[in-house]
Amino acid sequence: MNAGIESPAPIVSVKPIVLPAPERGDDLRVRVSAPVTGHALPVLVFSHGFGSSSDGYGPLADFWAAHGFVVIQPTHLDSRTLRLAPDDPRTPLIWRSRVADMTRVLDRLEQLETSVPGLAGRVDRDRIAVAGHSFGGQTAGNLLGARVRDPDGGGGVDLSDPRVAAGVLLATAGHGGADLSPFAAEHFPFMHPNFAAMATPALVVAGDHDDSPLTVRGPDWLTDAYHASPGSKSLLTVFGAEHSLGGIPGYEAAETTDESPERVELIQRVTLAYLRRALGIDDVDWKQVCSALLESDSPLGRIESK
């Protein structure tokens, strides 16, 4: 699928950049990747899946950086690299801590920019997007306006950030309540999202073979963020993809149960084209990737928009 996206540029990646966070219990470690050339580079803050870290998701982070984005990857408290004990008092509110990590990154963009050699003065801080996979999709969704309700259906704090203009939600959990499996209902009290206020433009990516043990509904559960949210949204359904969507956490990662370089390439190109369109950079690539899928004799996925 070579939908007109330009050749990749060399990138530079710096880690760990440490942001002091005394109230967090552990300082926030961040990885920043960016192309070595170019100016007015848009920002993409990426939230990893449960247990991963800023060292993961190279197939996406490196691709986005090589095609003109400053990609910022915080390591959340649930990362296996931090070995947080299950009985740690911070554990029940990990989901809130994750959103706070993303906000802290946005608050410290200048510090992060100057921490990467040659990047200072090349960042467009008015073009900011967020993305996330799995648990990270919920985290990114919170910054787009999605809320987390109490298990009884009440509450839901607005954690959206007006600095964020668009998002990409990859394999993101759907509605809670009766849609949850008994295991999820018992262990994940934060898994009750409300997408009714998630009005910020977003691309939702879901695998049609992502049969999550967290729900009793099946793969369509992962499309709720698209169907239940208002405003401009697009949905990429990846045919044959499971939760790792072909290998976006990394081809050799244990989470990759359905390794497929072709599916990963599709997601790379569609997400890049969407972000460029949503941030007002260029919509030519988006039109081309949509047309390429429609015209393919053996499409790897389907795009729909509203």
C-alpha positions in Angstrom: 0.0 0.0 0.0 2.1 2.9 -1.3 -0.3 5.7 -1.1 2.0 8.6 -1.9 3.6 9.0 1.5 7.1 10.5 1.2 10.3 8.7 2.0 11.3 8.5 5.7 13.8 10.8 7.2 16.6 9.7 9.6 15.4 10.2 13.2 17.0 10.9 16.6 15.6 9.4 19.8 16.6 10.4 23.3 15.7 8.5 26.5 15.2 8.7 29.3 14.3 12.4 29.8 13.3 12.6 33.4 10.5 15.0 34.4 10.4 15.6 38.2 7.1 14.4 39.7 7.4 14.2 43.5 3.6 13.7 44.1 3.7 10.7 41.6 6.1 8.7 43.8 8.4 8.1 40.8 9.7 10.7 38.4 8.2 10.5 34.9 10.6 8.9 32.3 10.0 10.0 28.7 11.4 9.1 25.3 11.3 11.7 22.5 11.9 10.8 18.9 12.0 13.3 16.0 13.3 13.6 12.4 16.8 15.2 12.1 15.4 17.6 9.5 12.4 19.7 9.1 10.6 22.6 10.9 7.2 23.2 12.3 7.1 19.6 13.4 3.7 18.5 15.0 3.7 16.8 18.3 2.2 13.3 19.0 2.1 12.0 22.6 1.7 8.2 22.8 0.3 6.2 25.7 1.5 2.6 25.8 -0.6 -0.4 26.7 -0.7 -2.0 30.2 2.7 -3.2 31.3 4.7 -1.7 28.4 6.9 1.3 28.5 8.4 4.1 26.4 10.7 1.5 24.8 7.8 -0.2 23.1 5.8 0.5 19.9 8.8 1.1 17.7 6.9 0.1 14.5 4.6 3.1 15.1 6.8 5.6 17.0 9.8 5.3 14.6 7.5 5.5 11.5 5.7 8.6 12.8 8.9 10.3 13.7 10.5 9.5 10.3 7.6 11.1 8.6 7.7 14.5 10.4 6.3 14.1 14.0 7.9 14.7 17.3 6.8 11.5 19.1 6.7 11.7 22.9 6.4 8.4 24.9 5.9 8.6 28.7 6.4 5.5 30.8 3.3 5.0 33.0 3.3 3.6 36.5 1.9 0.3 35.4 5.0 -0.4 33.3 6.7 -3.7 34.1 9.9 -1.7 34.2 8.8 0.0 37.4 7.6 -3.2 39.2 4.8 -1.5 41.1 3.4 -3.9 43.7 -0.2 -4.9 43.3 -0.9 -3.5 46.8 0.7 -0.2 46.1 -1.7 2.5 47.1 -1.3 4.2 43.7 -2.6 1.1 41.9 -6.4 1.8 42.1 -5.9 5.2 40.4 -3.4 4.2 37.8 -5.8 5.3 35.1 -5.8 8.8 36.5 -2.1 8.8 36.9 -1.7 7.9 33.2 -3.8 10.9 32.2 -1.7 13.1 34.5 1.4 11.8 32.8 0.2 12.9 29.4 -0.8 16.3 30.8 2.6 16.7 32.4 4.2 16.0 29.1 2.2 18.8 27.5 3.0 21.2 30.3 6.8 20.5 29.8 7.0 20.6 26.0 9.7 23.3 26.1 11.9 21.2 28.4 11.4 18.1 26.3 12.2 20.0 23.1 15.5 21.4 24.5 16.5 18.0 25.8 16.9 16.6 22.2 20.0 17.9 20.4 19.0 20.0 17.4 15.3 20.0 18.1 14.9 23.4 19.8 12.9 25.8 17.6 11.6 23.2 15.2 8.4 22.2 17.0 4.9 23.4 16.3 3.3 23.4 19.7 0.0 24.5 18.2 -0.4 21.1 16.4 -0.7 18.5 19.1 -2.3 15.0 18.9 -2.5 12.0 21.2 -2.6 8.3 20.5 -2.6 5.1 22.6 -3.0 1.4 22.4 -5.3 -0.7 24.6 -5.2 0.8 28.1 -3.3 3.7 26.4 -6.3 4.2 24.1 -8.5 4.9 27.1 -5.8 7.3 28.4 -5.6 9.1 25.1 -9.4 9.1 24.9 -9.7 10.9 28.3 -7.7 13.8 26.8 -10.1 13.9 23.9 -13.2 14.1 26.2 -14.1 10.6 27.1 -15.0 10.2 30.8 -14.7 7.3 33.2 -17.9 6.7 35.1 -18.3 5.0 38.5 -19.3 1.3 38.3 -22.9 2.4 39.2 -23.0 4.7 36.2 -22.5 8.0 38.0 -19.8 10.6 37.9 -17.2 11.1 35.2 -14.6 13.8 35.6 -13.7 15.9 32.5 -10.0 15.4 31.9 -10.0 16.7 28.3 -7.2 19.0 27.3 -7.9 21.9 24.9 -4.3 21.7 23.6 -5.0 18.4 21.9 -6.5 18.8 18.4 -6.9 15.1 17.4 -6.3 11.5 18.5 -5.8 7.9 17.4 -7.3 5.2 19.6 -5.9 1.7 18.9 -7.7 -1.4 20.2 -9.5 0.7 22.8 -11.9 -0.8 25.3 -15.6 -0.1 24.8 -18.5 0.4 27.2 -18.6 -1.1 30.7 -21.5 -2.4 32.7 -23.2 -5.5 31.2 -20.7 -5.5 28.3 -17.8 -6.5 30.6 -16.8 -10.0 31.4 -17.0 -11.1 35.1 -13.2 -10.9 35.3 -13.1 -7.3 33.9 -15.9 -6.2 36.2 -14.1 -7.5 39.2 -10.6 -6.3 38.5 -11.0 -3.1 36.5 -13.4 -0.7 38.1 -12.2 2.1 35.9 -13.4 0.3 32.7 -16.7 2.2 32.4 -16.0 4.9 29.7 -18.5 7.4 28.5 -17.8 8.6 25.0 -20.7 11.1 24.8 -18.5 14.1 25.3 -15.5 12.9 23.3 -16.0 15.5 20.5 -12.4 16.0 19.5 -11.6 14.4 16.1 -10.2 10.9 16.3 -9.4 7.8 14.3 -10.4 4.6 16.0 -8.5 1.4 14.9 -9.9 -2.0 15.7 -9.1 -5.6 14.7 -12.1 -7.7 13.6 -10.5 -10.7 15.3 -9.8 -8.9 18.6 -11.9 -11.2 20.8 -11.0 -9.6 24.1 -11.4 -11.5 27.4 -12.6 -8.2 29.0 -16.0 -8.3 27.2 -18.8 -10.6 26.5 -19.6 -8.9 23.2 -16.8 -9.8 20.9 -14.6 -7.6 18.5 -17.3 -5.0 17.9 -16.8 -3.8 21.5 -13.5 -2.2 20.3 -15.5 0.1 18.0 -17.6 1.8 20.7 -15.3 4.8 20.8 -16.3 5.5 17.2 -20.0 4.7 17.2 -20.8 6.3 20.6 -18.9 9.6 20.3 -20.0 12.8 18.6 -18.2 14.9 16.1 -15.8 14.0 13.3 -14.6 10.5 13.6 -13.1 7.7 11.4 -12.9 4.0 12.0 -10.3 1.7 10.5 -11.3 -2.0 10.8 -8.2 -4.2 10.2 -9.2 -7.6 8.8 -7.8 -10.6 10.6 -6.2 -8.5 13.3 -6.1 -9.4 17.0 -5.3 -7.1 19.9 -1.7 -6.4 18.9 -3.0 -5.3 15.5 -0.4 -7.3 13.6 2.5 -6.3 15.8 2.4 -2.6 16.7 3.8 -3.2 20.2 6.9 -4.7 18.5 7.3 -7.7 16.2 9.2 -9.6 18.9 7.0 -8.5 21.8 5.1 -11.2 23.8 1.9 -9.3 23.2 2.1 -9.9 19.4 -0.2 -12.9 18.8 -0.9 -12.1 15.1 2.3 -10.9 13.6 1.7 -9.3 10.2 4.0 -6.7 8.7 1.3 -6.0 6.1 -1.3 -5.0 8.8 1.3 -2.9 10.6 2.2 -1.1 7.4 -1.5 -0.4 6.8 -1.9 1.1 10.3 1.3 3.1 9.9 0.1 4.7 6.7 -3.5 5.2 7.7 -2.7 6.8 11.0 -0.1 9.1 9.5 -2.4 10.2 6.8 -5.2 10.8 9.3 -3.1 12.8 11.7 -1.8 15.0 8.8 -5.4 15.6 7.8 -6.7 16.2 11.3 -4.0 18.6 12.1 -4.5 20.6 9.0 -1.2 19.7 7.3 -2.4 17.9 4.2 -5.4 15.8 3.2 -4.0 14.3 0.0 -2.5 11.2 1.7 -5.8 10.6 3.5 -7.7 10.6 0.3 -5.2 8.3 -1.3 -5.2 5.7 1.5 -9.0 5.6 1.5 -9.1 5.2 -2.3 -6.4 2.5 -2.2 -8.5 0.4 0.2 -11.6 0.8 -1.8 -9.9 -0.1 -5.0 -8.0 -3.1 -3.7 -9.0 -6.6 -4.8 -7.8 -7.9 -1.4 -8.1 -5.1 1.1 -6.5 -5.4 4.5 -9.1 -3.3 6.1 -12.0 -0.9 5.8 -12.3 2.8 6.5 -15.6 4.6 7.4 -16.1 8.1 8.6 -18.9 10.3 10.1 
